[in-house]
XYZ file of C-alpha atoms in Angstrom:
187
model
C 61.634 97.722 151.594
C 65.314 96.822 151.965
C 67.735 97.484 149.137
C 69.523 94.789 147.231
C 73.275 94.549 147.624
C 75.417 92.976 144.873
C 77.885 91.546 147.395
C 75.101 89.856 149.353
C 73.632 88.449 146.148
C 77.048 87.077 145.202
C 77.494 85.556 148.686
C 74.083 83.903 148.450
C 74.881 82.408 145.023
C 78.253 81.134 146.226
C 76.602 79.602 149.303
C 73.963 77.907 147.140
C 76.573 76.331 144.888
C 78.748 75.204 147.791
C 75.868 73.678 149.754
C 74.184 72.044 146.764
C 77.441 70.324 145.869
C 78.007 69.241 149.479
C 74.494 68.339 150.571
C 72.405 68.049 147.413
C 69.235 69.913 146.502
C 67.063 68.408 149.185
C 69.652 68.772 151.945
C 70.048 72.486 151.314
C 67.604 74.792 153.067
C 67.171 78.557 152.932
C 68.405 78.804 156.523
C 71.589 76.855 155.663
C 72.138 79.054 152.624
C 71.651 82.200 154.699
C 74.048 80.983 157.385
C 76.719 80.057 154.820
C 76.278 83.421 153.059
C 76.442 85.337 156.337
C 72.979 86.856 155.935
C 69.591 86.305 157.529
C 66.987 84.040 155.889
C 64.845 87.159 155.399
C 67.658 88.648 153.312
C 67.629 85.621 151.014
C 63.917 86.239 150.392
C 64.691 89.801 149.276
C 66.492 88.273 146.312
C 64.418 85.135 145.687
C 60.757 84.279 146.334
C 61.512 80.665 147.242
C 64.184 77.990 147.041
C 63.015 76.543 143.724
C 62.992 79.935 141.997
C 66.389 80.719 143.519
C 67.900 77.493 142.174
C 66.346 78.005 138.744
C 67.552 81.610 138.525
C 71.094 80.682 139.526
C 71.102 77.728 137.128
C 69.841 79.939 134.316
C 72.442 82.647 135.018
C 75.382 80.249 135.100
C 74.174 78.204 132.120
C 74.122 81.396 130.095
C 77.565 82.283 131.449
C 78.997 79.040 130.049
C 77.669 79.711 126.558
C 78.665 83.387 126.675
C 82.188 82.326 127.611
C 82.345 79.966 124.636
C 80.851 82.407 122.120
C 83.130 85.232 123.245
C 86.045 83.160 121.924
C 84.492 82.552 118.490
C 85.293 85.128 115.820
C 83.830 85.762 112.388
C 85.809 84.275 109.563
C 87.292 81.369 111.505
C 87.828 78.246 109.427
C 86.097 75.025 110.466
C 89.194 73.489 112.017
C 89.832 76.578 114.117
C 86.151 76.823 115.110
C 86.152 73.269 116.445
C 89.352 73.943 118.354
C 87.984 77.163 119.869
C 84.683 75.532 120.881
C 86.414 72.578 122.523
C 89.221 74.544 124.155
C 86.967 77.306 125.503
C 84.553 74.745 126.969
C 87.464 72.933 128.622
C 88.903 76.201 129.964
C 85.547 77.255 131.386
C 85.238 73.948 133.237
C 88.770 74.263 134.609
C 88.295 77.881 135.706
C 84.782 77.410 137.147
C 84.631 73.829 138.344
C 82.126 74.329 141.172
C 79.777 76.401 139.031
C 80.002 73.842 136.234
C 79.281 70.991 138.663
C 76.240 72.875 139.960
C 74.907 73.408 136.422
C 75.497 69.738 135.576
C 73.826 68.522 138.759
C 70.867 70.857 138.262
C 70.360 69.926 134.610
C 70.234 66.241 135.545
C 67.381 66.872 138.004
C 64.249 66.842 135.793
C 61.898 68.269 138.419
C 64.043 71.401 138.735
C 65.299 71.798 135.166
C 61.806 71.395 133.692
C 60.710 74.583 135.449
C 63.376 76.630 133.690
C 62.625 78.659 130.634
C 64.654 77.962 127.517
C 68.322 78.778 127.939
C 69.269 81.312 125.266
C 72.806 79.932 125.059
C 71.560 76.446 124.178
C 69.416 77.927 121.401
C 72.426 79.901 120.162
C 74.690 76.849 120.113
C 71.998 74.850 118.284
C 71.641 77.644 115.720
C 75.417 77.976 115.396
C 75.878 74.246 114.790
C 72.941 74.360 112.354
C 74.669 77.144 110.410
C 77.909 75.152 110.291
C 75.930 72.238 108.817
C 74.091 74.487 106.357
C 77.371 76.046 105.191
C 78.917 72.592 104.702
C 81.589 73.207 107.331
C 80.617 70.120 109.318
C 78.884 66.905 108.347
C 75.109 66.662 108.253
C 74.405 64.764 111.455
C 71.667 65.601 113.947
C 72.463 68.684 116.000
C 72.101 66.745 119.264
C 74.759 64.272 118.130
C 77.062 67.017 116.906
C 76.819 68.805 120.247
C 77.473 65.530 122.077
C 80.546 64.810 119.943
C 81.946 68.315 120.429
C 81.269 68.847 124.125
C 80.765 65.582 126.053
C 84.295 64.192 125.628
C 85.663 67.498 126.923
C 83.902 67.023 130.271
C 85.449 63.587 130.581
C 88.936 64.994 130.064
C 88.389 68.028 132.297
C 87.224 65.881 135.220
C 89.853 63.165 134.832
C 91.610 63.790 138.132
C 93.740 60.664 137.678
C 95.727 62.492 135.008
C 98.147 65.351 135.473
C 97.456 68.739 133.936
C 100.009 67.942 131.221
C 98.349 64.594 130.453
C 94.918 66.241 130.270
C 96.338 68.857 127.879
C 97.671 66.059 125.659
C 94.318 64.268 125.777
C 92.563 67.512 124.857
C 94.878 68.078 121.875
C 94.193 64.580 120.614
C 90.444 64.958 121.205
C 90.407 68.187 119.182
C 92.037 66.329 116.272
C 89.570 63.441 116.580
C 86.550 65.764 116.615
C 87.906 67.716 113.644
C 88.521 64.492 111.689
C 85.052 63.141 112.480
C 83.010 66.297 111.877
C 84.699 68.472 109.270
C 83.844 68.032 105.605
């Protein structure tokens, strides 16, 4: 059996993201992925049993990466105001630094037939637990976790993808959004 090569795996993942964003899930075949990655289709099957499993594995890996990125910025002992700022700013920074990956994760998560086959994302559980702890400790108001997550994270995507604004204008919008979220959520 052939050995796995980290560089080939990385090339395959990059090809998947590029092609999915260009051609969509259904327009992307294993042979197109292999060609874009500079490997043979047989090589792709060394890493993944089939296209669906490949997409789910890549989605899972990058979804976890997003949450790891955010949680690596959070430190014990942060006050509520600082926590909100760190959550919002780190999410925004991840999107800016990894736009294609983020777009892939967003596109995948909005495709029920693919996302439903994924096991629970640990990062989502962690963020739910984290927000639950903030509620329990009276740091943030007692709204439903789903609404709290929407208030904290969804506006950030809107700012990050607002290509009609300059970087400076987006930074100003982000600053204001942080203040709004803090005012709305903190006790």
